[in-house]
Coordinates of N, CA, C and O in Angstrom, one line a residue:
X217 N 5.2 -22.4 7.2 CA 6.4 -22.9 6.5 C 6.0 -24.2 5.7 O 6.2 -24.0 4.5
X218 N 5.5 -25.4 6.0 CA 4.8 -26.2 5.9 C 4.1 -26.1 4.6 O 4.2 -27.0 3.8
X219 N 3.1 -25.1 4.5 CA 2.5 -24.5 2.8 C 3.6 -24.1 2.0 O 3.4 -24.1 0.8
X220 N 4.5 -23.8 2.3 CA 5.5 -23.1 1.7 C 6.1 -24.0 1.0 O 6.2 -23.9 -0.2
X221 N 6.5 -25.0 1.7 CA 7.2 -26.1 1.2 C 6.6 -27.2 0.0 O 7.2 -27.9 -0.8
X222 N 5.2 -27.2 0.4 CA 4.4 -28.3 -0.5 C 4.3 -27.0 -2.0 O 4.3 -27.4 -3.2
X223 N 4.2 -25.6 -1.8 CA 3.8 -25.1 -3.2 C 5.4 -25.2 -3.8 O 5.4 -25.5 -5.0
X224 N 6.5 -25.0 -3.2 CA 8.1 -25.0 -3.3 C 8.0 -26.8 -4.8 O 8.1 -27.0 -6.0
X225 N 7.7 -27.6 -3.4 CA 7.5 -28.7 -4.3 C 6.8 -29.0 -5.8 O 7.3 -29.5 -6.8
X226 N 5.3 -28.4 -5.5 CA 4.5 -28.3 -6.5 C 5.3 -27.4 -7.8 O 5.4 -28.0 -8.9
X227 N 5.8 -26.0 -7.8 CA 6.3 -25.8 -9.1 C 7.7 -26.1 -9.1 O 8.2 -25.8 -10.2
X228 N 8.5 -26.6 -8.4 CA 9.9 -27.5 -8.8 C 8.9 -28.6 -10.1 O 9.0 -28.4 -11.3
X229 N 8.0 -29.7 -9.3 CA 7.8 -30.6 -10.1 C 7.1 -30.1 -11.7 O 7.0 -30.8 -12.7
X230 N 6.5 -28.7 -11.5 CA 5.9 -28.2 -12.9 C 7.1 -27.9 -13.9 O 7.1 -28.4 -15.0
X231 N 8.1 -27.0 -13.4 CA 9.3 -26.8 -14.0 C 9.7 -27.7 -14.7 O 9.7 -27.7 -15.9
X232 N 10.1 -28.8 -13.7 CA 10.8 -30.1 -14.9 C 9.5 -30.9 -15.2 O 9.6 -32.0 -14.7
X233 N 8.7 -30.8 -15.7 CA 7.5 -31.6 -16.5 C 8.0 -30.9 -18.1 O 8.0 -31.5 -19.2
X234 N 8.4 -29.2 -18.0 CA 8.5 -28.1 -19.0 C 10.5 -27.9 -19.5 O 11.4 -27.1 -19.3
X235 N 10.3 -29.2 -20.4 CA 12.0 -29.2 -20.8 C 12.4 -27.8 -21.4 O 13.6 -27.7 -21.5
X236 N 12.0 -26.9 -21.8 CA 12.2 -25.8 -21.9 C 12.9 -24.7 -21.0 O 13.8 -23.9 -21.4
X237 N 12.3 -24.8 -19.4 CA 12.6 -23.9 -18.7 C 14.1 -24.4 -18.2 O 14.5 -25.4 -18.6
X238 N 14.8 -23.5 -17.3 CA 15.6 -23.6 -16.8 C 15.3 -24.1 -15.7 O 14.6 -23.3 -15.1
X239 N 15.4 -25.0 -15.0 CA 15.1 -25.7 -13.6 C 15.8 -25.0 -12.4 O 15.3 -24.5 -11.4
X240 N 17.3 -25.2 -13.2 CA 18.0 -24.4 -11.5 C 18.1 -23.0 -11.5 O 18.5 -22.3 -10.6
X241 N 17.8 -22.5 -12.7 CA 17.5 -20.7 -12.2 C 16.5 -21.1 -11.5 O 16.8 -21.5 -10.3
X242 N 15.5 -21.2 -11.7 CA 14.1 -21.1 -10.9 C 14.3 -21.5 -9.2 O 14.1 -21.0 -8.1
X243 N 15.0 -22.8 -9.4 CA 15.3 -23.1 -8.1 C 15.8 -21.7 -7.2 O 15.2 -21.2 -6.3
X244 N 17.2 -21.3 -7.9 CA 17.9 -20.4 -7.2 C 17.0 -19.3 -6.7 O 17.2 -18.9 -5.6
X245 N 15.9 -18.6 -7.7 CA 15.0 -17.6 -8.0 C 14.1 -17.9 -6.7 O 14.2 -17.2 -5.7
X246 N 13.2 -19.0 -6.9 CA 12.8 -19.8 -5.9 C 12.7 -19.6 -4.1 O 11.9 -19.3 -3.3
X247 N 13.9 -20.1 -4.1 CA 14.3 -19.9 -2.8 C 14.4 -18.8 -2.5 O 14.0 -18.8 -1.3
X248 N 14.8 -17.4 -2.9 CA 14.9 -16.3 -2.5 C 13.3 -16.3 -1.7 O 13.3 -16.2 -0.5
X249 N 12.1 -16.4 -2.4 CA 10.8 -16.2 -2.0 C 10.4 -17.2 -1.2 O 9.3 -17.0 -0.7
X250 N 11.0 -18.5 -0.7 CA 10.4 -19.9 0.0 C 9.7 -19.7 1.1 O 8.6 -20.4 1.3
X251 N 10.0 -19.0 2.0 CA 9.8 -18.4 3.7 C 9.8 -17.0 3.9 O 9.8 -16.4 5.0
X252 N 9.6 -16.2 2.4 CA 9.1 -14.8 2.8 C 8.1 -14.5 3.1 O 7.3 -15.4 2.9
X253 N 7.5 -13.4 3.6 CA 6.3 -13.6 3.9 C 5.1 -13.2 2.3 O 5.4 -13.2 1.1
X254 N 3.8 -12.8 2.8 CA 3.1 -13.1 1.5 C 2.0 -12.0 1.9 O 1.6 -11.9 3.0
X255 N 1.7 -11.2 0.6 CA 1.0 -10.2 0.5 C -0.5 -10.8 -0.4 O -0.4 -11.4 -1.5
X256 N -1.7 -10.7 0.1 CA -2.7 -10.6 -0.5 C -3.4 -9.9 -1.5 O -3.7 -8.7 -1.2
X257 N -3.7 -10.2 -2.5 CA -4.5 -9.1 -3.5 C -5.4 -10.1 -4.2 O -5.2 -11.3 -4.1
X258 N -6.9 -9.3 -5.1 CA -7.7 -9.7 -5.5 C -7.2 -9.6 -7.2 O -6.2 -9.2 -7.8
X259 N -8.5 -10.4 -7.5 CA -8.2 -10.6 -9.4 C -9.5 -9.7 -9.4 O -10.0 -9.6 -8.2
X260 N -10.1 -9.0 -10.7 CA -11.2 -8.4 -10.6 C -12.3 -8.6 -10.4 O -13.4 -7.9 -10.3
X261 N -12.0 -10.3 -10.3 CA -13.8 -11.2 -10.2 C -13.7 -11.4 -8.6 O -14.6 -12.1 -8.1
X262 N -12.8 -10.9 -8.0 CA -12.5 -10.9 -6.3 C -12.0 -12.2 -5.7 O -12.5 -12.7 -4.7
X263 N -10.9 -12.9 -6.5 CA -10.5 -14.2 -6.6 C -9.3 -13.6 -5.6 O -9.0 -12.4 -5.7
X264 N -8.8 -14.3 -4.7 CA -7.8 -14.0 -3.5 C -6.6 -14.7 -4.2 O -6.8 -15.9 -4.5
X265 N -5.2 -14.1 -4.6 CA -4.2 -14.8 -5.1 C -3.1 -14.5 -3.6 O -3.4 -13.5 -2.8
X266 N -2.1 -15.2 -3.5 CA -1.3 -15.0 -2.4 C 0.4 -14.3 -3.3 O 0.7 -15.1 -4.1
X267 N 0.9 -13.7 -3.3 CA 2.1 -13.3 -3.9 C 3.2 -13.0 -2.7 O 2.7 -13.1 -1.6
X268 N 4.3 -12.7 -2.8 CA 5.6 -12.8 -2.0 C 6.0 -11.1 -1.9 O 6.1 -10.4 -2.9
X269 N 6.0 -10.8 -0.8 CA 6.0 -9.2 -0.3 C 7.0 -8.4 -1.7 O 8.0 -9.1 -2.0
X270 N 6.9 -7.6 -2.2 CA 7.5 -6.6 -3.0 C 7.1 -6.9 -4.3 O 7.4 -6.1 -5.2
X271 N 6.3 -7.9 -4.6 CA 5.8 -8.7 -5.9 C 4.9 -7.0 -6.6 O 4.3 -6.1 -6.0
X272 N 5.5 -7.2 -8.1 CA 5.1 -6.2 -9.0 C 3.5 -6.3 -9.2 O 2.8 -6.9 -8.4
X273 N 2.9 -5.6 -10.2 CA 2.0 -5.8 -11.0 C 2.8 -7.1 -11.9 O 2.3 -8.2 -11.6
X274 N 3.4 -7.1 -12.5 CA 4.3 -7.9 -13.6 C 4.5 -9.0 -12.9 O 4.5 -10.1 -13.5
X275 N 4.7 -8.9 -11.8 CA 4.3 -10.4 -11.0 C 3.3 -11.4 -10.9 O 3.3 -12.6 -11.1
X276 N 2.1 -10.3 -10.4 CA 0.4 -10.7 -10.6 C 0.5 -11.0 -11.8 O 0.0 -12.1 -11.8
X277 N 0.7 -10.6 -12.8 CA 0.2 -11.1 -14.1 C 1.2 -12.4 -14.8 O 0.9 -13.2 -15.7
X278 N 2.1 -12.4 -14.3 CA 2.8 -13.7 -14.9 C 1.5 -15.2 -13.4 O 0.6 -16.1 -13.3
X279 N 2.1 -14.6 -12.9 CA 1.0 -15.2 -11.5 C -0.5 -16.1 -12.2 O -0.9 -17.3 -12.1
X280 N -1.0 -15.2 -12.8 CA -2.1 -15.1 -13.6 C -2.2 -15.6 -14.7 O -3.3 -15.9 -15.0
X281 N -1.2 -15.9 -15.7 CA -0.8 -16.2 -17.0 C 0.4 -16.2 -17.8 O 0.6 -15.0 -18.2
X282 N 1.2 -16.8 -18.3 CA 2.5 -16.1 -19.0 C 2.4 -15.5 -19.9 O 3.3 -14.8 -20.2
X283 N 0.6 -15.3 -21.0 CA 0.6 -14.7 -21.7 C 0.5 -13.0 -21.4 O 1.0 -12.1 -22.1
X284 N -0.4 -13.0 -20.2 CA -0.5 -12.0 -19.6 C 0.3 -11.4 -18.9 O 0.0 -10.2 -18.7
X285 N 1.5 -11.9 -18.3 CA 3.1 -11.3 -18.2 C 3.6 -10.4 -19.6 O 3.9 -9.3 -19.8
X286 N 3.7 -11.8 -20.4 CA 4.6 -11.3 -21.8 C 3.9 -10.0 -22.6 O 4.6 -9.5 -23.5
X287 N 2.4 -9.3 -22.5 CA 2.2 -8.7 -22.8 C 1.6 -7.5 -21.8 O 0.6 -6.9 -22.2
X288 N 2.0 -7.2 -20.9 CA 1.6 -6.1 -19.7 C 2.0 -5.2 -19.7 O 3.2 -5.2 -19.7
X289 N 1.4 -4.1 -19.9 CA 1.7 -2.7 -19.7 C 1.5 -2.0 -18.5 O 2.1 -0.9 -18.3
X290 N 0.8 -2.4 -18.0 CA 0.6 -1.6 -16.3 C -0.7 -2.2 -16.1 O -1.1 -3.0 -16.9
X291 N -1.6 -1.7 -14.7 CA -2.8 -2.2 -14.1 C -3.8 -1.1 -13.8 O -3.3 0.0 -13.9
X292 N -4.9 -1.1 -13.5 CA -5.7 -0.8 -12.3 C -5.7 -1.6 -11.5 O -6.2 -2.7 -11.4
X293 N -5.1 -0.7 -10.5 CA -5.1 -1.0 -9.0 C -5.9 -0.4 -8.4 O -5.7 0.8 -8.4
X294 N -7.3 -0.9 -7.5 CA -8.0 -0.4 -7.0 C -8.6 0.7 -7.9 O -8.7 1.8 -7.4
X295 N -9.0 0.7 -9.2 CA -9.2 1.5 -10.0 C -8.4 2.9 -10.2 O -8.9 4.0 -10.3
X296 N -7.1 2.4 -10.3 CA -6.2 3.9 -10.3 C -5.2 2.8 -11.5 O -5.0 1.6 -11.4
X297 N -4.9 3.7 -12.5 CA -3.9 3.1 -13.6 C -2.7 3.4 -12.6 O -2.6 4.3 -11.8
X298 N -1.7 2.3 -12.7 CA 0.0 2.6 -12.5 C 0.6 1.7 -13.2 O 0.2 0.6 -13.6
X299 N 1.7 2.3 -13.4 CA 2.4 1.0 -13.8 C 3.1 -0.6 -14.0 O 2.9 -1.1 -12.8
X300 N 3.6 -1.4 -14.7 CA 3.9 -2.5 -14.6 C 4.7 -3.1 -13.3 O 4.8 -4.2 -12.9
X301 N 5.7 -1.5 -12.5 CA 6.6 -2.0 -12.1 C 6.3 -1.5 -10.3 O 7.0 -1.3 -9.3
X302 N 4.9 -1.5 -10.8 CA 3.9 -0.7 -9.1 C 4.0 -2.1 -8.5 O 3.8 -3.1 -9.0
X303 N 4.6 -1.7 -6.6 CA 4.8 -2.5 -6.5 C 3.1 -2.8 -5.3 O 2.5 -1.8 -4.8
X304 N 2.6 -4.2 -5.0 CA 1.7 -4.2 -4.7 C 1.4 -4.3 -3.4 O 2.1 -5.1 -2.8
X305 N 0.3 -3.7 -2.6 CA 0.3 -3.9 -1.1 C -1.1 -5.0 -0.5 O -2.1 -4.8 -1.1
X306 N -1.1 -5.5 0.0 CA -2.2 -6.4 0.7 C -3.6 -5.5 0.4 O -3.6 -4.3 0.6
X307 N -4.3 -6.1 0.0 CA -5.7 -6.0 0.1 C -6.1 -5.3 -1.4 O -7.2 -4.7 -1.6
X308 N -4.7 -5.4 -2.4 CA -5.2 -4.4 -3.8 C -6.0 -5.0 -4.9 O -5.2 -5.8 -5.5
X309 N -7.2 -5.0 -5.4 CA -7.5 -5.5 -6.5 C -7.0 -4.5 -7.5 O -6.9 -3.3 -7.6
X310 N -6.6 -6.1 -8.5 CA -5.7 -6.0 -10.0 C -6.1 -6.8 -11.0 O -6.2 -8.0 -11.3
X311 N -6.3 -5.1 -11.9 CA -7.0 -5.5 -12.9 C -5.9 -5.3 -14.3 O -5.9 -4.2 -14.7
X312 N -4.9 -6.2 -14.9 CA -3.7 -6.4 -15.5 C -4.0 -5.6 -17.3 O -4.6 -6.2 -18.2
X313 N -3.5 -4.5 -17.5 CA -3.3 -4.2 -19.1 C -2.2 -4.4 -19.7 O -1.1 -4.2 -19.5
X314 N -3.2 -5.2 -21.3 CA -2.2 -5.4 -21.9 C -2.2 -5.2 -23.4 O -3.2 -5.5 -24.0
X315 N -0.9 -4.8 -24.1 CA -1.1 -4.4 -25.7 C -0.5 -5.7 -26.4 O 0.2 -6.4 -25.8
X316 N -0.8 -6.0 -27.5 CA -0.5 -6.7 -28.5 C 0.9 -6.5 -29.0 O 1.6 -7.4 -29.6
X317 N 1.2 -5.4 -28.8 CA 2.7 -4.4 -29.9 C 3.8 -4.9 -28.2 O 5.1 -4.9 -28.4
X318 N 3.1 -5.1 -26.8 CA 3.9 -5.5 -25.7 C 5.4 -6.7 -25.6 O 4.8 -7.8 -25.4
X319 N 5.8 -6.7 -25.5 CA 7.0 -8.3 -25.2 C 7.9 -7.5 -24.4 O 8.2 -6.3 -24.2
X320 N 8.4 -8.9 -23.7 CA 9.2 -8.9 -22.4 C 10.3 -8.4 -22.8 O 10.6 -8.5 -24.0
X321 N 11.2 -7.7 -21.9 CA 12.2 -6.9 -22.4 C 13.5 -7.2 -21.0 O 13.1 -7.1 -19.8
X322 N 14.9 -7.5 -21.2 CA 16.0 -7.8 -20.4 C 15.5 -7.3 -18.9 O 15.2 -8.0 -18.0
X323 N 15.5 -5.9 -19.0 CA 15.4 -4.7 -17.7 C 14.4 -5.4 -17.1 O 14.7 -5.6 -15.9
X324 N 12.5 -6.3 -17.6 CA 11.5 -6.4 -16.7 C 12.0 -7.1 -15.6 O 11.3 -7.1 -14.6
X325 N 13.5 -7.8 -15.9 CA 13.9 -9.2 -14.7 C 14.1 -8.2 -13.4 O 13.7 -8.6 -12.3
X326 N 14.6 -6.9 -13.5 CA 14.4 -5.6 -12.2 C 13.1 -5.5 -11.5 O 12.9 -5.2 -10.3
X327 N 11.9 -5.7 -12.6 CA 10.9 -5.3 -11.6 C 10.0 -6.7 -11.2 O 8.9 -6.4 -10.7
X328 N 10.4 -7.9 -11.2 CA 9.8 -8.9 -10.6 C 10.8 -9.9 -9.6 O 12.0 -10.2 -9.8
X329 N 10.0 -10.2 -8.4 CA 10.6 -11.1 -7.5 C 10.5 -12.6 -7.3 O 11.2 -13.6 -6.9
X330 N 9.3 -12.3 -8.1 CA 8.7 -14.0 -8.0 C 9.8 -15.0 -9.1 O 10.3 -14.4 -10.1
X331 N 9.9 -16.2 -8.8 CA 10.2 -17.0 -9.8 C 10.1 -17.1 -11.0 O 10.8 -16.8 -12.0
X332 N 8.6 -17.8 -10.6 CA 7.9 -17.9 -11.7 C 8.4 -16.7 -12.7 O 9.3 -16.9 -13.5
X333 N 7.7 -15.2 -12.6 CA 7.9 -14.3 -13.8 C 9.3 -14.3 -13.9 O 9.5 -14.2 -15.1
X334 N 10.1 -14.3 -13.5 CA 11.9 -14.2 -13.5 C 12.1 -15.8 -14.9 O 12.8 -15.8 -16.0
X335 N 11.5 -16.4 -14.5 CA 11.4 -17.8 -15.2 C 10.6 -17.8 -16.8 O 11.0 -18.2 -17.9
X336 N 9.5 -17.3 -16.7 CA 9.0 -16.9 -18.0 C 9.6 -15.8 -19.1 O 9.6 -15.9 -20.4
X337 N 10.1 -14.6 -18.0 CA 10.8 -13.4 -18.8 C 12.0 -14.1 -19.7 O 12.0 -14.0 -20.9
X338 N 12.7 -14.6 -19.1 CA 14.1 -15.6 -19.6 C 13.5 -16.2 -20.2 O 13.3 -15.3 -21.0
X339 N 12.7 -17.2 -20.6 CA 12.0 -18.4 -21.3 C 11.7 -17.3 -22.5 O 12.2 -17.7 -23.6
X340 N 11.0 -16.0 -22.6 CA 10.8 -15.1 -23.8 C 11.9 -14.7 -24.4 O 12.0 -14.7 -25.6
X341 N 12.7 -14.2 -23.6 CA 14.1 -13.3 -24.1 C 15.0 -14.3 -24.9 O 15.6 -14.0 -25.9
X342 N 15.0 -15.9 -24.2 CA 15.8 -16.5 -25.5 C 15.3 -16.7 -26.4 O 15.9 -16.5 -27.5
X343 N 13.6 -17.2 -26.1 CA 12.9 -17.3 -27.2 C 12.9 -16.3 -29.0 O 12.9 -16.6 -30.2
X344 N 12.8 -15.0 -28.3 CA 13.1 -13.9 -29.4 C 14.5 -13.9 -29.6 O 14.8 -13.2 -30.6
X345 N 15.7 -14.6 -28.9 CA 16.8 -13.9 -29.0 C 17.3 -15.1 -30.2 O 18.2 -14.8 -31.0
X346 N 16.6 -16.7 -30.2 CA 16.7 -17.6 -31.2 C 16.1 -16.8 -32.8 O 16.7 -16.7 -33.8
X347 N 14.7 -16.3 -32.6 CA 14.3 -15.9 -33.5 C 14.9 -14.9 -34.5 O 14.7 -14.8 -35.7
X348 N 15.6 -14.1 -33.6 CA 16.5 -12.8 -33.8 C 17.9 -13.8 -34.7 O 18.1 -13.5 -35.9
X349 N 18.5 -14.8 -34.1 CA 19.3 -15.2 -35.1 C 19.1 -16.0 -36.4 O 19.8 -16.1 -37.4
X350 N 17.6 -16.6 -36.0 CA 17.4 -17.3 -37.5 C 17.5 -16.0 -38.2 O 18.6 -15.8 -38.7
X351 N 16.4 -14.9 -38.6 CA 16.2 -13.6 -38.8 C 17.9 -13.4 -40.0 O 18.3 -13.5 -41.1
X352 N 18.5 -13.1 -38.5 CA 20.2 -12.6 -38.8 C 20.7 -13.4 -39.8 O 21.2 -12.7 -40.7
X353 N 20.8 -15.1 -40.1 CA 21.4 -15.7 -40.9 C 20.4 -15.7 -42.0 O 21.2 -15.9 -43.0
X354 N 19.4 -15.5 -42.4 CA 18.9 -15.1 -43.4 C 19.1 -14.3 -44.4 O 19.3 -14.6 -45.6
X355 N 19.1 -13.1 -43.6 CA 19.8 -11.6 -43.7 C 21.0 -11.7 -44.6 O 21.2 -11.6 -45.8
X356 N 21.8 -12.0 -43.3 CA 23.4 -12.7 -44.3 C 23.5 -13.2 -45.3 O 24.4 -12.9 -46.1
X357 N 22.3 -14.4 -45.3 CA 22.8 -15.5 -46.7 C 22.5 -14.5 -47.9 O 23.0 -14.8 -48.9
X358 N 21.8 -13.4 -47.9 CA 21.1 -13.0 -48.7 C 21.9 -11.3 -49.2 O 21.7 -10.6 -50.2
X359 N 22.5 -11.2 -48.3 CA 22.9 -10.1 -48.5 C 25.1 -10.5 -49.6 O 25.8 -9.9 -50.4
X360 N 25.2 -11.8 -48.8 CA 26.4 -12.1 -49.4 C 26.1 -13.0 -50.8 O 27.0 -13.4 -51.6
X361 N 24.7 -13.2 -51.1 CA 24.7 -13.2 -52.7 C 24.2 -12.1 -53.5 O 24.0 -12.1 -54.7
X362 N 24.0 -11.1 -52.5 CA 24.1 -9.6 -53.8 C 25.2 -9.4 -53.6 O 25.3 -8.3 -54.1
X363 N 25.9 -9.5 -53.3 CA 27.1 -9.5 -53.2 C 28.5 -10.8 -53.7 O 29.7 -10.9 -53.6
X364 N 27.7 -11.5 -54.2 CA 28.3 -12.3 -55.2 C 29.8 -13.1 -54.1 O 30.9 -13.6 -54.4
X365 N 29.2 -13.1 -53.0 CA 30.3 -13.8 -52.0 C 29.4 -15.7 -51.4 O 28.3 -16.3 -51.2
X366 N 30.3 -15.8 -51.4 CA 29.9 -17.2 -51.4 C 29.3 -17.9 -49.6 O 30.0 -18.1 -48.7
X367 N 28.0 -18.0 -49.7 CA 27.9 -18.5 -47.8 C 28.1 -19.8 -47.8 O 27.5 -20.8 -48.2
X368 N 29.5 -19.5 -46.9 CA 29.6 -21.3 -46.5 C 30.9 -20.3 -45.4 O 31.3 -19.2 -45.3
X369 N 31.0 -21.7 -44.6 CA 31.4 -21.7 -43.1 C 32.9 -20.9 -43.0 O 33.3 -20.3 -42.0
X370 N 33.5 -21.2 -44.4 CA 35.0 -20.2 -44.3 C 34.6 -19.0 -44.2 O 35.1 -18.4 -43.3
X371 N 33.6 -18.1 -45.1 CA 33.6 -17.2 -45.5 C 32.6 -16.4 -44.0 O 32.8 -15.4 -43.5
X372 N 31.9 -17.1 -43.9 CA 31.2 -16.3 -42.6 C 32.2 -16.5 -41.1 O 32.2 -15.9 -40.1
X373 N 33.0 -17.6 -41.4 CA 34.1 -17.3 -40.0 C 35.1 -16.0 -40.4 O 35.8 -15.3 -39.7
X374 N 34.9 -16.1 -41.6 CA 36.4 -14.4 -42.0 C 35.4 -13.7 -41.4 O 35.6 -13.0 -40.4
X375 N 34.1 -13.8 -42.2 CA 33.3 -12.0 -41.7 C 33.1 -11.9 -39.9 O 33.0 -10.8 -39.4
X376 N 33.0 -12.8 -39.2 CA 32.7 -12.8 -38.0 C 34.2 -11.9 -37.2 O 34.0 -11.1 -36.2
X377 N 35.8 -12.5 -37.9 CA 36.4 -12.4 -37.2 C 36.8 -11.0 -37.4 O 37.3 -10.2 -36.7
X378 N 36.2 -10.8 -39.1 CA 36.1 -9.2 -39.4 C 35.6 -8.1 -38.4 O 36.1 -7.1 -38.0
X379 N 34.5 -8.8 -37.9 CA 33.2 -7.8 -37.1 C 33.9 -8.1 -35.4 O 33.2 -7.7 -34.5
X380 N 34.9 -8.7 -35.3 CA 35.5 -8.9 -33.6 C 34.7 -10.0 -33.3 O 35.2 -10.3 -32.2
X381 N 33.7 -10.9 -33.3 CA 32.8 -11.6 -32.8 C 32.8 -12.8 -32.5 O 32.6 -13.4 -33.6
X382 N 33.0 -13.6 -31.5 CA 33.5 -14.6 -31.0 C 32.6 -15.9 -31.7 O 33.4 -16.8 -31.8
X383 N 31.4 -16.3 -32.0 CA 30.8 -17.3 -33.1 C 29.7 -16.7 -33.7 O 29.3 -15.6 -33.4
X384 N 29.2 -17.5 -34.5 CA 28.2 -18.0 -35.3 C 27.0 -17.1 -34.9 O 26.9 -16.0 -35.4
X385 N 26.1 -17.6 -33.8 CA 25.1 -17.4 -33.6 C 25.6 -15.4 -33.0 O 24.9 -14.6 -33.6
X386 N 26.1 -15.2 -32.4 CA 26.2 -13.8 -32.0 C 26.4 -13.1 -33.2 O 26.2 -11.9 -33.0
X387 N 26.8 -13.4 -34.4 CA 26.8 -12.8 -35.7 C 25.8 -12.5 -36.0 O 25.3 -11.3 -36.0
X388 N 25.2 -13.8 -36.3 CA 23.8 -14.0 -37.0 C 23.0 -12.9 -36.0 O 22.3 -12.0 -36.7
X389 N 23.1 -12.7 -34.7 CA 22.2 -12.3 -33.5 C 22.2 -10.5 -34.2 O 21.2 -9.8 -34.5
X390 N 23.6 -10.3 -34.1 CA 23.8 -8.6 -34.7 C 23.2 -8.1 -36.1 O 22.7 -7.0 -36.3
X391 N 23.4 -8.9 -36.7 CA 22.9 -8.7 -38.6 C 21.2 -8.9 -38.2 O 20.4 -8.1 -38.7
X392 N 20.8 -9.7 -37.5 CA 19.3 -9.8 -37.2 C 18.5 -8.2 -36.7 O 17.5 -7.7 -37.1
X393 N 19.9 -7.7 -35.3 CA 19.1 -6.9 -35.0 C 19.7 -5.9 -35.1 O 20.0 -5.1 -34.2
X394 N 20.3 -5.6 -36.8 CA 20.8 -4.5 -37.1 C 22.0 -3.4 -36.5 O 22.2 -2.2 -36.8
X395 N 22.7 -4.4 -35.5 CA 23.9 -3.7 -35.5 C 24.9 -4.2 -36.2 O 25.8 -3.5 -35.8
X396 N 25.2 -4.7 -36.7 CA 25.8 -5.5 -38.2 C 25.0 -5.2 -39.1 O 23.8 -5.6 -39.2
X397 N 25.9 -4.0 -40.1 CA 24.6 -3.6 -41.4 C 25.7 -4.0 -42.7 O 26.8 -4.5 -42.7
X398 N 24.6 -3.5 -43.9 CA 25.5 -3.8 -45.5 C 26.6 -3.3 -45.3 O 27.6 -3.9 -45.7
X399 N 26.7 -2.0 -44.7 CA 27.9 -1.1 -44.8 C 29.2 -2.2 -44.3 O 30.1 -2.3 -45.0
X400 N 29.1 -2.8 -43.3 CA 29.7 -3.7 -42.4 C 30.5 -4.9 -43.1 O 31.6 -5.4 -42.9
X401 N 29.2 -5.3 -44.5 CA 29.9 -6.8 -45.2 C 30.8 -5.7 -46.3 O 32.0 -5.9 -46.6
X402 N 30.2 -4.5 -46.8 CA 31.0 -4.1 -47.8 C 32.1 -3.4 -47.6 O 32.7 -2.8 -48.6
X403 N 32.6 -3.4 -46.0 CA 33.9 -3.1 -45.6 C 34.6 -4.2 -45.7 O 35.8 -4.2 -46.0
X404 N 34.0 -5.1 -45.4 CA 34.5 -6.4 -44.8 C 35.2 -6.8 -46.7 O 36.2 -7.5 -46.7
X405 N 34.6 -6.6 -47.8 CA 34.9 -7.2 -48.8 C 35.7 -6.3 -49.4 O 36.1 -6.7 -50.5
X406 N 36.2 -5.1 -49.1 CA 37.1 -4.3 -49.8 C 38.1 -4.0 -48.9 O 38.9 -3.1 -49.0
X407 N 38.0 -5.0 -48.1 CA 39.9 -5.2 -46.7 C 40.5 -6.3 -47.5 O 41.6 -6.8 -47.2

């Protein structure tokens, strides 16, 4: 318990060094794993990592890297392919694949236990989900001057309240990722 507590300590104090992350998810996340017990597995160069019983592949690999979380597609385990969401048993060497075309997706928060990856996945998902609305207000500004409508804050609060949508950024978030289409503004300008 004792190790448990000094590594507990060690990534609390990493967390808040990283103003980005969420602190008290992690905490909450955290503690679920503090005094569970811990499963052994190798990295392929036969390096011993310690992980928290039911921990994924998707676990080992955030474990291992956040780049190598955010981009995982499954492992060799003991030289047998499975997937991302294989869960791992004591004594497995893991060898982590990953694609370029890969990113973290809502559902992976299902297949990991650990903190940490619970903490990175969220750290990506807003990350894309900011990106997704700059994207969206772009979109808009650009679609309401072929459209010869003027973008400023009256006119995008009518279309928002046109589309049911409670602010700004969840607009922008829809037109980004194409469930708000042209069809959508050019209903909206012939009401």
């Amino acid at each position: 318990a004792e190790h448990g507590l000094d590594a507990w300590l060690e990534r609390i104090r990493e967390m808040l060094k990283n103003p980005d992350s969420n602190a008290l998810d992690f905490i909450d996340d955290f503690k679920l794993n503090l005094f569970s017990e811990e499963i052994f597995v190798f990295t392929p160069k036969g390096e011993l990592r310690s992980l928290p019983v039911n921990s994924t592949v998707l676990d080992f690999a955030y474990h291992i890297h956040s780049k190598l979380g955010d981009t995982c597609i499954g492992a060799k385990v003991n030289h047998t392919t499975v997937p991302f969401n294989y869960k791992l048993r004591n004594g497995d060497q893991v060898a982590v694949l990953t694609s370029a075309k890969q990113k973290p997706k809502e559902e992976w928060l299902q297949y990991v236990v650990t903190a940490k990856a619970k903490s990175k996945i969220k750290e990506a998902l807003k990350e894309e989900k900011k990106e997704i609305i700059e994207k969206g207000k772009v979109i808009l500004e650009e679609k309401f001057k072929q459209l010869k409508i003027e973008f400023n804050q009256d006119n995008i609060n009518r279309f928002q309240s046109f589309c049911n949508i409670d602010n700004n950024n969840e607009l922008f978030y829809q037109v980004g990722n194409n469930t708000i289409t042209e069809k959508h503004i050019k209903g909206f300008i012939s009401s």
